[in-house]
PDB file of C-alpha atoms in Angstrom:
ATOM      1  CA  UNK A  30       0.000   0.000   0.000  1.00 48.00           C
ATOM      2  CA  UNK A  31       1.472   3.207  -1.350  1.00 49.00           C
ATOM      3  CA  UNK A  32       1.723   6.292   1.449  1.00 44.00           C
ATOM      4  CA  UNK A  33      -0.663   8.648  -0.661  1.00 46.00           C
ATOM      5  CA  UNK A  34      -3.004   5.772  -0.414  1.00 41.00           C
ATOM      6  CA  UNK A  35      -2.976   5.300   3.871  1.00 45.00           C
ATOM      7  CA  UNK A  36      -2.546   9.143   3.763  1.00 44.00           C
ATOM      8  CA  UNK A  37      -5.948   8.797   2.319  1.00 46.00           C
ATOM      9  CA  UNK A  38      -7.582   6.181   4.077  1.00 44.00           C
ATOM     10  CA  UNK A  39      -6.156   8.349   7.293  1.00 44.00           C
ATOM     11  CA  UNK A  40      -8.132  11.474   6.267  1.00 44.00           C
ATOM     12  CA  UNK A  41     -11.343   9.600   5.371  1.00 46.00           C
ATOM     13  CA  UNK A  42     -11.310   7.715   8.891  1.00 43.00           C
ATOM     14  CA  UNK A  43     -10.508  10.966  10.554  1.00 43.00           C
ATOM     15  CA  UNK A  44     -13.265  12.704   8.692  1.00 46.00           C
ATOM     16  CA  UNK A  45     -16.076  10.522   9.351  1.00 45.00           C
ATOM     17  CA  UNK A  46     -14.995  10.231  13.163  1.00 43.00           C
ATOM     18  CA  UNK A  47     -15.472  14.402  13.153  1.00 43.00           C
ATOM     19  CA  UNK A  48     -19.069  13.584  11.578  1.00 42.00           C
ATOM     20  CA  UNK A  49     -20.030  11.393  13.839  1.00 41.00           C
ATOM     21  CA  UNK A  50     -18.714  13.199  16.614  1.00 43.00           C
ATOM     22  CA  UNK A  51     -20.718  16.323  15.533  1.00 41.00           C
ATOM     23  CA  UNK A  52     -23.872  14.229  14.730  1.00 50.00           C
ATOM     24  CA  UNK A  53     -23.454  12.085  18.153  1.00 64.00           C
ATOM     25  CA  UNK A  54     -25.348  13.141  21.381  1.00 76.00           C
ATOM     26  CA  UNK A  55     -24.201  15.669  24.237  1.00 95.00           C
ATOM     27  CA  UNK A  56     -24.753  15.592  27.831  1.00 94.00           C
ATOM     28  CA  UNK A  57     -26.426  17.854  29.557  1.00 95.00           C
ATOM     29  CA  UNK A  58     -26.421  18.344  33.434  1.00 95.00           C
ATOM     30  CA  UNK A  59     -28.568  17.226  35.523  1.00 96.00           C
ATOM     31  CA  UNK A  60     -30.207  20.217  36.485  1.00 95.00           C
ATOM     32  CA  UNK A  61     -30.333  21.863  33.103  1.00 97.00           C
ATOM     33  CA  UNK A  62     -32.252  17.811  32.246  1.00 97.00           C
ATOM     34  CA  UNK A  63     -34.565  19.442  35.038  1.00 97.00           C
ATOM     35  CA  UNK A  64     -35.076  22.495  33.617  1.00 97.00           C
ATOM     36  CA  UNK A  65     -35.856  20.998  29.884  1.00 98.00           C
ATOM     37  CA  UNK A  66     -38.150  18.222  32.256  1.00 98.00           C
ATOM     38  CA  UNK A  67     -40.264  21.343  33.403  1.00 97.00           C
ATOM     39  CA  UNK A  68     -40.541  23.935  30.326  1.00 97.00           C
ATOM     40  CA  UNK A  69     -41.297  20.490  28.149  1.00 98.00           C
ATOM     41  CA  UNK A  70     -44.554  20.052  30.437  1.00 97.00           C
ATOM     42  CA  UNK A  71     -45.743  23.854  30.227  1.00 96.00           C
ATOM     43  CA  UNK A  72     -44.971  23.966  26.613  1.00 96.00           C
ATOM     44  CA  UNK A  73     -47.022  20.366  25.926  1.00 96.00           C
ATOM     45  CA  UNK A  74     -50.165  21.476  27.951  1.00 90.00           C
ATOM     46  CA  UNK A  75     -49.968  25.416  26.540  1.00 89.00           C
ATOM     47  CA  UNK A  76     -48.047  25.835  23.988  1.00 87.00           C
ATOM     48  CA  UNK A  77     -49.141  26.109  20.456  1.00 84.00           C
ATOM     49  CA  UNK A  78     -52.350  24.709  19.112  1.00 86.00           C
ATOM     50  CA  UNK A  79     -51.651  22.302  22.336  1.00 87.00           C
ATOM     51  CA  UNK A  80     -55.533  21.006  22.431  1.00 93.00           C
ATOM     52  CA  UNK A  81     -54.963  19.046  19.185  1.00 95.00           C
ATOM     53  CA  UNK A  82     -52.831  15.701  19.785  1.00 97.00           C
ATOM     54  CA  UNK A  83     -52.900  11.832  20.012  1.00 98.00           C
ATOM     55  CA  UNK A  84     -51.506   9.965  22.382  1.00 98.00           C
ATOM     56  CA  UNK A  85     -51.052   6.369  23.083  1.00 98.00           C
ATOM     57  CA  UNK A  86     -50.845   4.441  26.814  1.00 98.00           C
ATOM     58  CA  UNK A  87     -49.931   0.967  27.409  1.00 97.00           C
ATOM     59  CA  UNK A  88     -49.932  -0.936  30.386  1.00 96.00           C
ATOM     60  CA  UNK A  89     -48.315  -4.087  30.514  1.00 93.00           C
ATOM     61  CA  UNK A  90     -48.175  -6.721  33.627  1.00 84.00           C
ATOM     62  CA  UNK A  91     -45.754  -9.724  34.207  1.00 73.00           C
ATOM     63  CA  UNK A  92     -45.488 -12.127  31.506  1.00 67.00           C
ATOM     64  CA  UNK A  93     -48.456 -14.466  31.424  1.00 60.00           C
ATOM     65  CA  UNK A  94     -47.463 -17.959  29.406  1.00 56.00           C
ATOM     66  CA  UNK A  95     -45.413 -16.559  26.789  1.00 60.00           C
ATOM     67  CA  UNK A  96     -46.354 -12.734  26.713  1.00 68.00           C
ATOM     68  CA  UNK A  97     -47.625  -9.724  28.924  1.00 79.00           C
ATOM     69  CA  UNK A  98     -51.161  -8.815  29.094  1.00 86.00           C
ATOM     70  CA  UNK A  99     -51.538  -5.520  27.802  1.00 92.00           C
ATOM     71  CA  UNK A 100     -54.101  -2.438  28.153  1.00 95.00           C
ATOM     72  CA  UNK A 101     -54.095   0.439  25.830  1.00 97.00           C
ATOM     73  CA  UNK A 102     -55.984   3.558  25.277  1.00 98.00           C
ATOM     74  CA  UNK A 103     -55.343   5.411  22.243  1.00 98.00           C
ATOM     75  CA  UNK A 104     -56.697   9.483  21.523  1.00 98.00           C
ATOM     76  CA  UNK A 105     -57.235  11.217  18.462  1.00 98.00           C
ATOM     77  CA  UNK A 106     -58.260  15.092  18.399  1.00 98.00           C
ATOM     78  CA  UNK A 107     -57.617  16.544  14.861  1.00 97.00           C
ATOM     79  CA  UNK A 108     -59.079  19.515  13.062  1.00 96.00           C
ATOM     80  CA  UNK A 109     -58.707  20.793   9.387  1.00 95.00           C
ATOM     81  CA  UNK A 110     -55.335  21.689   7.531  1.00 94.00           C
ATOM     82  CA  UNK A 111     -55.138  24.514   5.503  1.00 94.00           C
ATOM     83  CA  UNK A 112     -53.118  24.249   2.023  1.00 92.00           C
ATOM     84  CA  UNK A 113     -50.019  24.875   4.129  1.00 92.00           C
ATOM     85  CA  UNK A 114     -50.564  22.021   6.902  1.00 89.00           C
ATOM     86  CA  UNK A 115     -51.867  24.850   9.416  1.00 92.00           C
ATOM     87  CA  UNK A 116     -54.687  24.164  11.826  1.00 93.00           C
ATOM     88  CA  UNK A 117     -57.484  25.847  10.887  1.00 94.00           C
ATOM     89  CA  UNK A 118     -59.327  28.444  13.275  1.00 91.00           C
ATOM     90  CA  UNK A 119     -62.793  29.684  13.872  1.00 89.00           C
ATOM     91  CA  UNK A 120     -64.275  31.909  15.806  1.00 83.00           C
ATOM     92  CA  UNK A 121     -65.413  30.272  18.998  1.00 79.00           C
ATOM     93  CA  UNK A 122     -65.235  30.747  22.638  1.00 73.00           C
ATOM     94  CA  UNK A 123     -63.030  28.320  24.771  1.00 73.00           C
ATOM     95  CA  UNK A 124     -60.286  26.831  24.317  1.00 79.00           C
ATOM     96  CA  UNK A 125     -61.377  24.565  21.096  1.00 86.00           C
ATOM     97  CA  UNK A 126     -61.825  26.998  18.768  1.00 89.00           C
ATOM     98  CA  UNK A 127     -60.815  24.669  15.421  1.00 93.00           C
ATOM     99  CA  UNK A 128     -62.647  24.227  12.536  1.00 94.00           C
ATOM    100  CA  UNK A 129     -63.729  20.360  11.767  1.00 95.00           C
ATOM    101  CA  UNK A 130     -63.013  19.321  14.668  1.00 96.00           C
ATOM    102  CA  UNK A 131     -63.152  15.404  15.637  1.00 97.00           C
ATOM    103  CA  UNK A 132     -62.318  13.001  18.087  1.00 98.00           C
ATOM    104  CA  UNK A 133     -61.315   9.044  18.216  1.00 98.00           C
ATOM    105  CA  UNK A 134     -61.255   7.326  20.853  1.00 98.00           C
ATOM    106  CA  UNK A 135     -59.982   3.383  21.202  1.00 97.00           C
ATOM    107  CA  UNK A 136     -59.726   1.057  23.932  1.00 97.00           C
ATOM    108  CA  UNK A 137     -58.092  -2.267  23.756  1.00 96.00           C
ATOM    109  CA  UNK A 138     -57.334  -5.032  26.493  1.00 94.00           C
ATOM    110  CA  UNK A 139     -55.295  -7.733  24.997  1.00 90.00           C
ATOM    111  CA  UNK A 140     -55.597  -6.183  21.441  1.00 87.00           C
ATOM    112  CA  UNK A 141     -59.601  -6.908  21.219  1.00 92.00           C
ATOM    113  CA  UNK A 142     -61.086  -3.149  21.187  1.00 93.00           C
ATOM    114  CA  UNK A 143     -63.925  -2.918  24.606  1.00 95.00           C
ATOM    115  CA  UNK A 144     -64.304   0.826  23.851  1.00 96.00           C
ATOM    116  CA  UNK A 145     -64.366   2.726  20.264  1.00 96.00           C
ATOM    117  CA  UNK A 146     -65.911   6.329  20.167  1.00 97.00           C
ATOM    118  CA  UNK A 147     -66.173   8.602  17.456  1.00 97.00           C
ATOM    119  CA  UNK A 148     -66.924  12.514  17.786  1.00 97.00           C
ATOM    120  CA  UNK A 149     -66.937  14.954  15.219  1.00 97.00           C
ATOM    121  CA  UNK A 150     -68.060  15.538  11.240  1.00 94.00           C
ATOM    122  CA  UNK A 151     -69.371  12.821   9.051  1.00 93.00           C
ATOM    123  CA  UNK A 152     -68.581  12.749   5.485  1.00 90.00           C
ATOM    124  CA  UNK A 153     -72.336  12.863   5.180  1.00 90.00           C
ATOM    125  CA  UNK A 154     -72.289  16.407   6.428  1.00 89.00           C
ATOM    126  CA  UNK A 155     -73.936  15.397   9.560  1.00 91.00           C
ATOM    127  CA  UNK A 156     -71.927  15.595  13.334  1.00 94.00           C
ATOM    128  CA  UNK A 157     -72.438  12.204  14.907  1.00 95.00           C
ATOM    129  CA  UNK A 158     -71.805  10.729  18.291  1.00 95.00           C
ATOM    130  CA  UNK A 159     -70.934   7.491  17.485  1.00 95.00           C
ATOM    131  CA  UNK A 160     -69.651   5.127  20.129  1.00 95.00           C
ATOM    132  CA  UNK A 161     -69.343   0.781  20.457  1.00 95.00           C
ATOM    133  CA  UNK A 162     -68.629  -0.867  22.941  1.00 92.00           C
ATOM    134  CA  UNK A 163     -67.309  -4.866  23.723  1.00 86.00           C
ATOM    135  CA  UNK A 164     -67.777  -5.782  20.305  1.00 78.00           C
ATOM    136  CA  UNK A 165     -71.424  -3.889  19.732  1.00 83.00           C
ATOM    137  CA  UNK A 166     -71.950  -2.136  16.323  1.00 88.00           C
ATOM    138  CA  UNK A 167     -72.120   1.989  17.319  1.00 91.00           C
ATOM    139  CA  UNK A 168     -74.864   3.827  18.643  1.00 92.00           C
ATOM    140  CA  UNK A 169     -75.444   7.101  16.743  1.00 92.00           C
ATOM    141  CA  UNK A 170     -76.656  10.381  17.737  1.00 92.00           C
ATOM    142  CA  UNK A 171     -77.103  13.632  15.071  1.00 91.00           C
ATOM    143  CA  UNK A 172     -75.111  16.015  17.538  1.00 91.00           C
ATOM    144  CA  UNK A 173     -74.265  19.338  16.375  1.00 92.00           C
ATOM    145  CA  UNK A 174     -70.466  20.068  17.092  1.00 92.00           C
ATOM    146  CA  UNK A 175     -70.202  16.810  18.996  1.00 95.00           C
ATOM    147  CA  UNK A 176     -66.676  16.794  19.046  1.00 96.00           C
ATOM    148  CA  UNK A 177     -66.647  20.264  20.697  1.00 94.00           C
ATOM    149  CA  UNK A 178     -69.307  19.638  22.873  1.00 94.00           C
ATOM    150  CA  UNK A 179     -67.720  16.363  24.200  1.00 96.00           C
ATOM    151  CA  UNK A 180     -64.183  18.076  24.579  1.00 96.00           C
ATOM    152  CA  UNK A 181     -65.747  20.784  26.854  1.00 93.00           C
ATOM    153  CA  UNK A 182     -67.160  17.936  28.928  1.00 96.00           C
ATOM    154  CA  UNK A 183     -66.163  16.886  32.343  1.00 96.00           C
ATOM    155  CA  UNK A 184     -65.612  13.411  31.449  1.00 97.00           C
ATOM    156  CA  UNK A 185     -63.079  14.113  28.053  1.00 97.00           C
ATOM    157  CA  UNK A 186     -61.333  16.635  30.951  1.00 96.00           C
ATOM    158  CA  UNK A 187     -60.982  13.696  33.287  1.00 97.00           C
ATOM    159  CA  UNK A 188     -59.938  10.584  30.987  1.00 97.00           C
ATOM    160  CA  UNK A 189     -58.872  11.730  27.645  1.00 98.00           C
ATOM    161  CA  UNK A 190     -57.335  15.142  27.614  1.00 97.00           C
ATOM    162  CA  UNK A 191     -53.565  15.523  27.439  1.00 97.00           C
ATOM    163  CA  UNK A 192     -53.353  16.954  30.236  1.00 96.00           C
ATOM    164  CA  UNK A 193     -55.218  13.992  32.247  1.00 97.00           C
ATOM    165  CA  UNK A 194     -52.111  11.692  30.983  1.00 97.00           C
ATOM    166  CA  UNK A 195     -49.524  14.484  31.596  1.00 97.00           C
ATOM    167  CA  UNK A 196     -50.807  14.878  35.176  1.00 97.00           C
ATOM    168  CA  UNK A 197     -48.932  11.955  36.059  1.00 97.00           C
ATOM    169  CA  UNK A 198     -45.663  13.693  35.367  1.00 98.00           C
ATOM    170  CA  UNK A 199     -46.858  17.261  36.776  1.00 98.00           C
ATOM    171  CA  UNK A 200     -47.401  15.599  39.809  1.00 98.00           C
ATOM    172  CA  UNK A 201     -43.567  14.008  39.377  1.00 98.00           C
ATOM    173  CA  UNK A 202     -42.246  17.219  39.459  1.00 97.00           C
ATOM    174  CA  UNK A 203     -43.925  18.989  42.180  1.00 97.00           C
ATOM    175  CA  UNK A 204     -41.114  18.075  44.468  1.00 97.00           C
ATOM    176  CA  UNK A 205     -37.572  17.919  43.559  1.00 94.00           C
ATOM    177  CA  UNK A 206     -37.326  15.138  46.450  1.00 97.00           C
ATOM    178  CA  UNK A 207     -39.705  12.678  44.233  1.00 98.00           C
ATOM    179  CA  UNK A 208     -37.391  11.904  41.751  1.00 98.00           C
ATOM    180  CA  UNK A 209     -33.242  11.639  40.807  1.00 97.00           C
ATOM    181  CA  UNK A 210     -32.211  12.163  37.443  1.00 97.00           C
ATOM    182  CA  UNK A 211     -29.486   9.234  36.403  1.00 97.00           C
ATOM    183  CA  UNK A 212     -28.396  10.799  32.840  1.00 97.00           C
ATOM    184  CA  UNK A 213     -29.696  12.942  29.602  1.00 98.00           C
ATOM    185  CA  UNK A 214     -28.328  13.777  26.560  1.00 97.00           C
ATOM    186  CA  UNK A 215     -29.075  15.826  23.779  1.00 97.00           C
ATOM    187  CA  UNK A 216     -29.704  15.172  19.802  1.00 96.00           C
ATOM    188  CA  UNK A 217     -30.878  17.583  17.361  1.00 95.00           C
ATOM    189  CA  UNK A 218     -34.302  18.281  18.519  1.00 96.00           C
ATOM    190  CA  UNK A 219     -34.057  15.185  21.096  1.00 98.00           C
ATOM    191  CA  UNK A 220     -33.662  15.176  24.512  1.00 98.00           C
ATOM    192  CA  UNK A 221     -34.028  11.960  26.392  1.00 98.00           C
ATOM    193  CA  UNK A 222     -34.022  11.993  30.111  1.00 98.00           C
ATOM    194  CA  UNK A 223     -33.222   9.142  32.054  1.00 98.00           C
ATOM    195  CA  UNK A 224     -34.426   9.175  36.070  1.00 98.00           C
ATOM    196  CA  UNK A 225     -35.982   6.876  38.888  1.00 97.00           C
ATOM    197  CA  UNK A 226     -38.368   7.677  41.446  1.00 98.00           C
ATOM    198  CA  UNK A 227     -37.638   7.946  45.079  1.00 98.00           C
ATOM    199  CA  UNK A 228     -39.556   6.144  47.960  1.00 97.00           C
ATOM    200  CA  UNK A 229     -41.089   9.737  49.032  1.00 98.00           C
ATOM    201  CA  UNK A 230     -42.726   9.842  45.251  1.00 98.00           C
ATOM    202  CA  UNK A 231     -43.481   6.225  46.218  1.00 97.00           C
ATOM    203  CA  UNK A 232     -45.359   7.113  49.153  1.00 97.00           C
ATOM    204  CA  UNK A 233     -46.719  10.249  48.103  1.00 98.00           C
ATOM    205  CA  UNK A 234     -48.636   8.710  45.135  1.00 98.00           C
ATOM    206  CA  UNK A 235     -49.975   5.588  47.066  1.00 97.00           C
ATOM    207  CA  UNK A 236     -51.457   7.717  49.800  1.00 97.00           C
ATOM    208  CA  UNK A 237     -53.010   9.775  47.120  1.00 97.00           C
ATOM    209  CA  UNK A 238     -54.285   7.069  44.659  1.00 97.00           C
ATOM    210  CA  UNK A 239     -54.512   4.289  46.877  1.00 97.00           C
ATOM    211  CA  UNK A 240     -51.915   2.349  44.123  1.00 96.00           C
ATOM    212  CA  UNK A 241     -48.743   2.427  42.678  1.00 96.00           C
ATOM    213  CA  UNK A 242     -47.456   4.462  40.321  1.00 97.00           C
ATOM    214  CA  UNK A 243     -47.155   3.750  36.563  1.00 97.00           C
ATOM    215  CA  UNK A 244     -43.306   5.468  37.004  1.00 98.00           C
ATOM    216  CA  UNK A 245     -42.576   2.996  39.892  1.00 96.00           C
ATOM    217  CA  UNK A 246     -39.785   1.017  38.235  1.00 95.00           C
ATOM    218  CA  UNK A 247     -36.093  -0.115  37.252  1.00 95.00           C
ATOM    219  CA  UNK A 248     -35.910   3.190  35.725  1.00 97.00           C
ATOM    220  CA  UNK A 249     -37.917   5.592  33.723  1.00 98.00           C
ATOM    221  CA  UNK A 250     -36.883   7.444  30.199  1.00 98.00           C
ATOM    222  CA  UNK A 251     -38.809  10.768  28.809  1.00 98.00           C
ATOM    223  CA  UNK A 252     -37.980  11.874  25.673  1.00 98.00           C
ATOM    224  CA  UNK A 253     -38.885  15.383  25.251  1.00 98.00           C
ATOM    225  CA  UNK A 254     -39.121  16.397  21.359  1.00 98.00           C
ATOM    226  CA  UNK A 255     -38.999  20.029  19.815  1.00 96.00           C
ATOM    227  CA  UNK A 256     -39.666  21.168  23.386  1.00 97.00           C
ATOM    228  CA  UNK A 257     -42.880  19.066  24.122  1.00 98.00           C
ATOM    229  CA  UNK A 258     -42.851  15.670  25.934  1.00 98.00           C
ATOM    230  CA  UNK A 259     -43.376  12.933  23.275  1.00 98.00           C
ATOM    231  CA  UNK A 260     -42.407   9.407  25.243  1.00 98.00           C
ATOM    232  CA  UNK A 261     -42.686   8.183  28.630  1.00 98.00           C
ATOM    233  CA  UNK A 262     -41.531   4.790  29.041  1.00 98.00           C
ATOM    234  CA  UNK A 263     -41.216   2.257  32.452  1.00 98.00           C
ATOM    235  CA  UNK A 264     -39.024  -0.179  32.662  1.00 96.00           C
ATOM    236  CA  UNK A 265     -39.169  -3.215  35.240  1.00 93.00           C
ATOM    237  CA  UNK A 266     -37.519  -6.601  35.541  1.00 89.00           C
ATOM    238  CA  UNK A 267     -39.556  -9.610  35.681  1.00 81.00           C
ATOM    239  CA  UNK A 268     -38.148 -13.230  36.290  1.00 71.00           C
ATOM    240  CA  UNK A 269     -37.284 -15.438  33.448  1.00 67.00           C
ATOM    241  CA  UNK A 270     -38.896 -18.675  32.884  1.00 64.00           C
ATOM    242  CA  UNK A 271     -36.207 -20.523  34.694  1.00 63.00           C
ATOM    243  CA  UNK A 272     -36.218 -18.238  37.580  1.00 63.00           C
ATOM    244  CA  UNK A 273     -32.722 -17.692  37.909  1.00 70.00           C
ATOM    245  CA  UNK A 274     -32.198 -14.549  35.199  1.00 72.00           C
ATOM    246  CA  UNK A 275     -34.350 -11.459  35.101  1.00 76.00           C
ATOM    247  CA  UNK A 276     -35.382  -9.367  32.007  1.00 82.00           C
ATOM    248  CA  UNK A 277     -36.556  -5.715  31.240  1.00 86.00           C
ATOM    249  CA  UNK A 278     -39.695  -5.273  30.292  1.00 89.00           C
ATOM    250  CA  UNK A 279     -41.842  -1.747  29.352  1.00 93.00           C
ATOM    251  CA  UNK A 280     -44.458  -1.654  32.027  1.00 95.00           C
ATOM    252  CA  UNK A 281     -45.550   1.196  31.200  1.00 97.00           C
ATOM    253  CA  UNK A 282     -45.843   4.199  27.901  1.00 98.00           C
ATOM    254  CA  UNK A 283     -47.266   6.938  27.287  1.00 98.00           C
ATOM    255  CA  UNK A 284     -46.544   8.284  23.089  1.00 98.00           C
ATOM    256  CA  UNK A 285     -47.531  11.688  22.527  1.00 98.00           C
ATOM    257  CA  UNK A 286     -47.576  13.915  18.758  1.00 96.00           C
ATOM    258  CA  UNK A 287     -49.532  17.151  17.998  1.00 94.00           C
ATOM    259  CA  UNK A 288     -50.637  16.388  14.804  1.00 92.00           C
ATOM    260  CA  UNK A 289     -52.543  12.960  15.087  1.00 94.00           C
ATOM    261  CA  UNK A 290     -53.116  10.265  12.165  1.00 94.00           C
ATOM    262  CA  UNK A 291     -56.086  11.201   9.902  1.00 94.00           C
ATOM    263  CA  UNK A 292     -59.408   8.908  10.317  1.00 95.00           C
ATOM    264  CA  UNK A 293     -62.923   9.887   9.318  1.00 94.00           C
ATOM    265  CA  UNK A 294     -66.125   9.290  11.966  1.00 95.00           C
ATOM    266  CA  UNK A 295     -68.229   7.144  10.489  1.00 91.00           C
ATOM    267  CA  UNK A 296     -71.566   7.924   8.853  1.00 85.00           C
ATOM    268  CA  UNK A 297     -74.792   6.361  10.191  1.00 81.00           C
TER     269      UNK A 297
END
């Protein structure tokens, strides 16, 4: 091999190590991790256009026989797109104020749907309530603005609003004594936070919901995106079938984007 030749080989080598030096992640300290933590919750509940999401939950226990049993709840609140992928606004009071407006609502235990729920605009030009559950066909109802009537309601504010599911980490924060941040890093856009709770969140949240926390784990990893909290994850260990070995398993996740995927509610 000639020395131009390894003198080239050298500079490529050195080259892509700068690139992926430059495109790797960066640590950032622990209390600028809970700084991000905090402004990421604000920004998620009241930033921009925050009242239009979808987010996705999972709960997932032990293995039983040769997988976990899962529970999910998925939430879809959309509303139109202009020619420019901007939401679309109307003059309205509260805090809904979106034009073609509509909600989707799913929830599954084991995969088989027990709750499915449309809100919103038919393609019939009718607003329907439409809603099934445990495997019966929907129940309609010609609502006008059903979607923003069921939005406004107490029981959307409870269950299904993103704040409801971001609660669980507003409540994580409240004290700095709940919870120790392990590592984070940075990426682009990406920050990703690891942490664990302490035995005061621990007792805090029992005494308050009368359970255990969803964050009660091995360890638990945010990912804050663009500002906005976009994954929660739990992780646990659970024994292995021979009992000897443990393995990591996602107890627990919460997925969170502000621009949903499109569906359509269906017409009666």
């Amino acid at each position: 091999m000639t020395k131009k030749v390894t003198a080239t080989i050298i500079l490529i080598v050195l080259i892509s190590a700068m690139v992926a030096a430059l495109a790797g992640c960066n640590t950032v300290d622990k209390q600028e991790a809970v700084k991000v933590l905090k402004n990421a919750l604000v920004e998620s509940e009241n930033g921009d256009n925050g009242k239009i999401f979808y987010w996705r939950e999972s709960f997932a226990t032990y293995r039983e026989g040769t997988s976990n049993h899962v529970r999910q709840t998925e939430v879809n609140v959309l509303c139109d797109l202009d020619d420019i992928y901007k939401f679309i606004r109307i003059a309205r009071e509260g805090e809904y104020d979106y034009q073609g407006l509509k909600v989707h609502i799913t929830e599954r235990d084991d995969g088989k749907n027990i709750y499915d729920a449309y809100y919103g605009g038919s393609d019939d030009g009718r607003d329907y309530k439409a809603v099934a559950a445990n495997g019966v066909d929907y129940e309609y109802a010609a609502e006008e603005d059903a979607a923003y009537n069921y939005v406004e309601s107490d029981e959307f504010k409870a269950k299904y609003s993103l704040s409801s599911r971001l609660n669980l980490l507003d409540e994580l924060v409240a004290d700095d004594g709940y919870y120790e941040i392990e590592s984070a890093q940075k990426q682009g856009n990406l920050v990703t936070i690891n942490l664990k709770v302490t035995s005061k969140y621990r007792d805090f949240y029992e005494k308050k919901h009368g359970d255990e926390s969803p964050l009660d784990g091995k360890r638990v990893l945010i990912e804050v995106a663009y500002g906005r909290i976009a994954n929660v994850m739990t992780y646990r260990d659970e024994p292995t079938d021979n009992g000897i070995l443990t393995m990591e398993y996602e107890s627990y996740m919460l997925e969170i984007s502000y621009l949903g995927p499109k569906f359509d509610v269906p017409r009666k």
